[in-house]
CSV table of C-alpha atoms and ligand atoms in Angstrom, one decimal:
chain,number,residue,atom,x,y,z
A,155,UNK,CA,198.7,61.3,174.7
A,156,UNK,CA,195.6,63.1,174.7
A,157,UNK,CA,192.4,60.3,173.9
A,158,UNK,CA,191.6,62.0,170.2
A,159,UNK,CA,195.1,61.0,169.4
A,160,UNK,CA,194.6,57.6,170.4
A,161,UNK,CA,191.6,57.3,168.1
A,162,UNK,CA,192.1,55.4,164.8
A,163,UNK,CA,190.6,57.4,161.7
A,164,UNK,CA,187.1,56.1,160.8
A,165,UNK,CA,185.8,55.9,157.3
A,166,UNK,CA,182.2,56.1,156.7
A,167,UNK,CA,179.8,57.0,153.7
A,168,UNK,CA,179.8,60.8,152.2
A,169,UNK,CA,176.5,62.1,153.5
A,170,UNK,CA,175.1,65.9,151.7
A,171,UNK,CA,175.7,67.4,155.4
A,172,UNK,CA,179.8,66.8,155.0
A,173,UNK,CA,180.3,68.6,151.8
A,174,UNK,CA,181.1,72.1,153.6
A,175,UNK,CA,184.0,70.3,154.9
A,176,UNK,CA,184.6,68.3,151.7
A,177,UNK,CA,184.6,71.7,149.5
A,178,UNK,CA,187.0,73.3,152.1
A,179,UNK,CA,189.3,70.2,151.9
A,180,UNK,CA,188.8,70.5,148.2
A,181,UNK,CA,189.8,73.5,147.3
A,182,UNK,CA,192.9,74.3,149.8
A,183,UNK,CA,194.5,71.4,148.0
A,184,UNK,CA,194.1,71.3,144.0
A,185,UNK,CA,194.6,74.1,141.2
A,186,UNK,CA,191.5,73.3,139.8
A,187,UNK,CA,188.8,71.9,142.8
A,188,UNK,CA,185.6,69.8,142.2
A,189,UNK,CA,182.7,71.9,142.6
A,190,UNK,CA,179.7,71.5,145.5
A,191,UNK,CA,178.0,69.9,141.9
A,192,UNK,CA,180.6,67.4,141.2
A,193,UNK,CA,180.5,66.2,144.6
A,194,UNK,CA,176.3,65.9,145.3
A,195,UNK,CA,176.0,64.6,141.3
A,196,UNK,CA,178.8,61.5,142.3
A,197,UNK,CA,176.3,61.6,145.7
A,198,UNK,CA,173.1,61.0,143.8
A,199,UNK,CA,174.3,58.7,141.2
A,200,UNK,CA,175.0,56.4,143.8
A,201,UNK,CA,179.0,56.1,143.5
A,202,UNK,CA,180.9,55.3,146.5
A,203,UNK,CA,181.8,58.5,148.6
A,204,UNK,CA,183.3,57.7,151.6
A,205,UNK,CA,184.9,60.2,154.3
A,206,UNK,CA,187.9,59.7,156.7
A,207,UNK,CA,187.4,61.0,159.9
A,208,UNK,CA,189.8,61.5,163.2
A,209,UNK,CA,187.2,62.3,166.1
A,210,UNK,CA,184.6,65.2,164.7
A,211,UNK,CA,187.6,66.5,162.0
A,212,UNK,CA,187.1,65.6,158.8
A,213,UNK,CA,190.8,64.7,157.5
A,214,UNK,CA,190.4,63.1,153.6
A,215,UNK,CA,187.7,61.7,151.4
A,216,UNK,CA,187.9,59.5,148.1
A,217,UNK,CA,184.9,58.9,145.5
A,218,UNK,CA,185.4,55.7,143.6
A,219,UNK,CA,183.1,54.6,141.1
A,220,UNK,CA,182.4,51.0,140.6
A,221,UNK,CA,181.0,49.0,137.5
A,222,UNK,CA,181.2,45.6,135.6
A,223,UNK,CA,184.5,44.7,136.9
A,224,UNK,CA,186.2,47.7,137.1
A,225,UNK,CA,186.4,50.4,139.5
A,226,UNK,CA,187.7,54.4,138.7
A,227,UNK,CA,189.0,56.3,141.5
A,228,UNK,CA,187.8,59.7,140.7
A,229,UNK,CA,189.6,61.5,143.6
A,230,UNK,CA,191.1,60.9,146.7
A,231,UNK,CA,192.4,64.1,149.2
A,232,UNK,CA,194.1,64.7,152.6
A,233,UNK,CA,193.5,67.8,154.1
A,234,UNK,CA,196.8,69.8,153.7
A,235,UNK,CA,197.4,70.4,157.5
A,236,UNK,CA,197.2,66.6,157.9
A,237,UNK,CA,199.3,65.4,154.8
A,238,UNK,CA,202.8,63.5,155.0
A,239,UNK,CA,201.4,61.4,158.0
A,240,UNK,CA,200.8,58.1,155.8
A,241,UNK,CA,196.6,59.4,156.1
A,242,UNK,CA,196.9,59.0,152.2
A,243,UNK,CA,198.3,55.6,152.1
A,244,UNK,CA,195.5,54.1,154.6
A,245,UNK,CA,192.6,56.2,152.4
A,246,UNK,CA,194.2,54.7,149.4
A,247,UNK,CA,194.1,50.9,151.1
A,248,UNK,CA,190.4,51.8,152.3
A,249,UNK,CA,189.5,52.4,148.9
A,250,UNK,CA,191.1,49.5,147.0
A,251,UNK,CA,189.6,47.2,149.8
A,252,UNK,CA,185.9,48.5,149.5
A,253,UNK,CA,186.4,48.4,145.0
A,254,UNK,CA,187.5,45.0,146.0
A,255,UNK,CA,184.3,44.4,147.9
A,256,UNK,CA,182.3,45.5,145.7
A,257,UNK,CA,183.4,43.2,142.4
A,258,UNK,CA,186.1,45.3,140.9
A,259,UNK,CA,188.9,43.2,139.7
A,260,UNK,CA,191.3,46.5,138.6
A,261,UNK,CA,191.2,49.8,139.5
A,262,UNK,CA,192.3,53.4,137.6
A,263,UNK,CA,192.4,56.5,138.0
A,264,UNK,CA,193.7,59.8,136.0
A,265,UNK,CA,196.5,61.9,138.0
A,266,UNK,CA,198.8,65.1,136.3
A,267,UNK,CA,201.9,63.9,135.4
A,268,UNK,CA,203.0,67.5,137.9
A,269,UNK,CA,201.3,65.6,140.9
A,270,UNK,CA,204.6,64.3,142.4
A,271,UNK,CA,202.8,63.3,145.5
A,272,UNK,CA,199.9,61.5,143.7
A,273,UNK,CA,202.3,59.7,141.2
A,274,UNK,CA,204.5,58.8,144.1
A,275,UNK,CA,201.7,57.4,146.3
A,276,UNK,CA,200.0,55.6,143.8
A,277,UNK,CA,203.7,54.0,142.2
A,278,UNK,CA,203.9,52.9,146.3
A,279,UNK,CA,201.0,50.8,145.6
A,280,UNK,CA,202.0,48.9,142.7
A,281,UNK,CA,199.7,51.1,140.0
A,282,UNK,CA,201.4,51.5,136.5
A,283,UNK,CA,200.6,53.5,133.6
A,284,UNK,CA,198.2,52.1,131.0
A,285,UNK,CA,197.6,55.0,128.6
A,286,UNK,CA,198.3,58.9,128.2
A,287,UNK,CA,194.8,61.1,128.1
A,288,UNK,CA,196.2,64.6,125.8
A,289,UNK,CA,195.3,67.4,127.1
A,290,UNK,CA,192.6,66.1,130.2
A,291,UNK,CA,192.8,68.9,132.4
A,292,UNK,CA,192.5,72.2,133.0
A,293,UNK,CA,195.7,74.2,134.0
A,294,UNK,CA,196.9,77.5,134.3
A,295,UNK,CA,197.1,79.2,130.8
A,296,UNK,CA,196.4,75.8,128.7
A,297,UNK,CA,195.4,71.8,129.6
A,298,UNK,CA,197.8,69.6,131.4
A,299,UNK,CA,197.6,65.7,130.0
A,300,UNK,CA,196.5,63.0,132.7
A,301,UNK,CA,198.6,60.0,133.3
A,302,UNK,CA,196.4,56.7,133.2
A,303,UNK,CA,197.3,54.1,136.2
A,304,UNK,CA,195.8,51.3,137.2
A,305,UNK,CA,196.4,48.4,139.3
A,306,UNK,CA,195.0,44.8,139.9
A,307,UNK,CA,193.0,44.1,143.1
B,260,COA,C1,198.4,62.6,147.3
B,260,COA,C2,197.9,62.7,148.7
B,260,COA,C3,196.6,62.0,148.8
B,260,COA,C4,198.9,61.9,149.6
B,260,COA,O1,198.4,62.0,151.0
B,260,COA,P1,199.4,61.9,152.2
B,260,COA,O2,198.5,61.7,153.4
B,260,COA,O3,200.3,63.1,152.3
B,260,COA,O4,200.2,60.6,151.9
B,260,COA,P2,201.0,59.7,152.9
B,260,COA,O5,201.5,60.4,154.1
B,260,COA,O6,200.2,58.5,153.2
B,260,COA,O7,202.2,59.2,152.0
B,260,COA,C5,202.2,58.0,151.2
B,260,COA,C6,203.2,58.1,150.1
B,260,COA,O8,202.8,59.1,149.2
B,260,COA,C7,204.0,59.7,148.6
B,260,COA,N1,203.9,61.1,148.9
B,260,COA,C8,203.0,61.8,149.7
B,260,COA,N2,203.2,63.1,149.7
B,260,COA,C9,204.3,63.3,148.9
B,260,COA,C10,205.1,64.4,148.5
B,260,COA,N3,204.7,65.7,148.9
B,260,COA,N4,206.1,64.2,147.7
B,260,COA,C11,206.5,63.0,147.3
B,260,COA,N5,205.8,61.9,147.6
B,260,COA,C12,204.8,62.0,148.4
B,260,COA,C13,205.1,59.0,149.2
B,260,COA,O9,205.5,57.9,148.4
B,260,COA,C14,204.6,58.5,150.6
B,260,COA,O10,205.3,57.5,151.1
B,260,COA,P3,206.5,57.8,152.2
B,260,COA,O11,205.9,58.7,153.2
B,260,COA,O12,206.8,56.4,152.6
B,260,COA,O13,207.5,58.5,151.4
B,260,COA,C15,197.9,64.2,149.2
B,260,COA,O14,199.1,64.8,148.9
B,260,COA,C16,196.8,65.0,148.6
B,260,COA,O15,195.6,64.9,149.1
B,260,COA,N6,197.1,65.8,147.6
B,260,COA,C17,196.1,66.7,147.0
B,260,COA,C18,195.1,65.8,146.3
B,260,COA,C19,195.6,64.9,145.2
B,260,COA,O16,196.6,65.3,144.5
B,260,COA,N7,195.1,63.7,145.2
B,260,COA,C20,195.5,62.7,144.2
B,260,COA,C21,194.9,63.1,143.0
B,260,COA,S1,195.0,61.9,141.7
């Protein structure tokens, strides 16, 4: 085994020099991508944006937001090459554990109901469904409704 395989993935803050990556990540997995925008506003309003890094390759992200109690996972991603190889499960640890750190007692998050691998990550770690938003998101010829789940931490 070759010593880049050995290495464990690395999380570390989101800096403005990663969002080429980011965007690239971005928009080879979802119908409907964050834009460059999206991204540096989360940046510059201070939100956590954290990076998941295998040696120099840039393999997921997440952006969680945290405030009075309560923190909103506005997206978490694996880059499609290096999905079904539990990176998602260890992001989605890393990001409960740092909301935890930082005062959140629960944590939510929207996801489409059509996101089978979303709903079946997040159902792996105990999240349930609080409430049903109509119509949320963009979608091919209409809106698509978003689940609500959340979880205690
Ligand atoms: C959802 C996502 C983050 C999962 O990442 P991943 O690295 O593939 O996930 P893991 O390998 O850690 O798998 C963890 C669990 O997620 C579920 N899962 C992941 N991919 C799945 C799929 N294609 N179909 C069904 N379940 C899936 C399974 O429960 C899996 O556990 P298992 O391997 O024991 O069956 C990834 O598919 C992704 O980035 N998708 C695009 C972005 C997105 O939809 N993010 C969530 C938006 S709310």
């Amino acid at each position: 085994m070759s010593a880049v395989l050995k290495q464990a993935p690395q999380l570390a803050p989101m800096k403005a020099a990663d969002l080429d990556a980011v965007l690239a990540i971005e928009q080879a997995v979802y119908t409907h991508p964050w834009t460059r925008g999206n991204f540096a506003d989360s940046l510059r309003a201070g939100y956590q944006c954290c990076t998941w890094r295998l040696g120099g390759e840039l393999v997921g992200y997440f952006v969680l937001l945290c405030a009075a109690g309560e923190a909103h996972l506005l997206n978490l991603s694996i880059a499609e090459g290096r999905q079904r190889r539990g990176h998602g499960a260890a992001l989605l640890h890393e990001a409960m554990r740092v909301a935890r750190e930082s005062g959140a007692r629960n944590i939510f998050l929207e996801v489409r109901p059509s996101n089978l691998a979303g709903k079946a990550l997040y159902e792996r770690f105990g999240f349930r469904k609080i409430a049903l938003r109509r119509g949320y998101y963009p979608a091919q010829g209409g809106r698509e409704d978003a689940l609500v789940l959340s979880s205690a931490l």
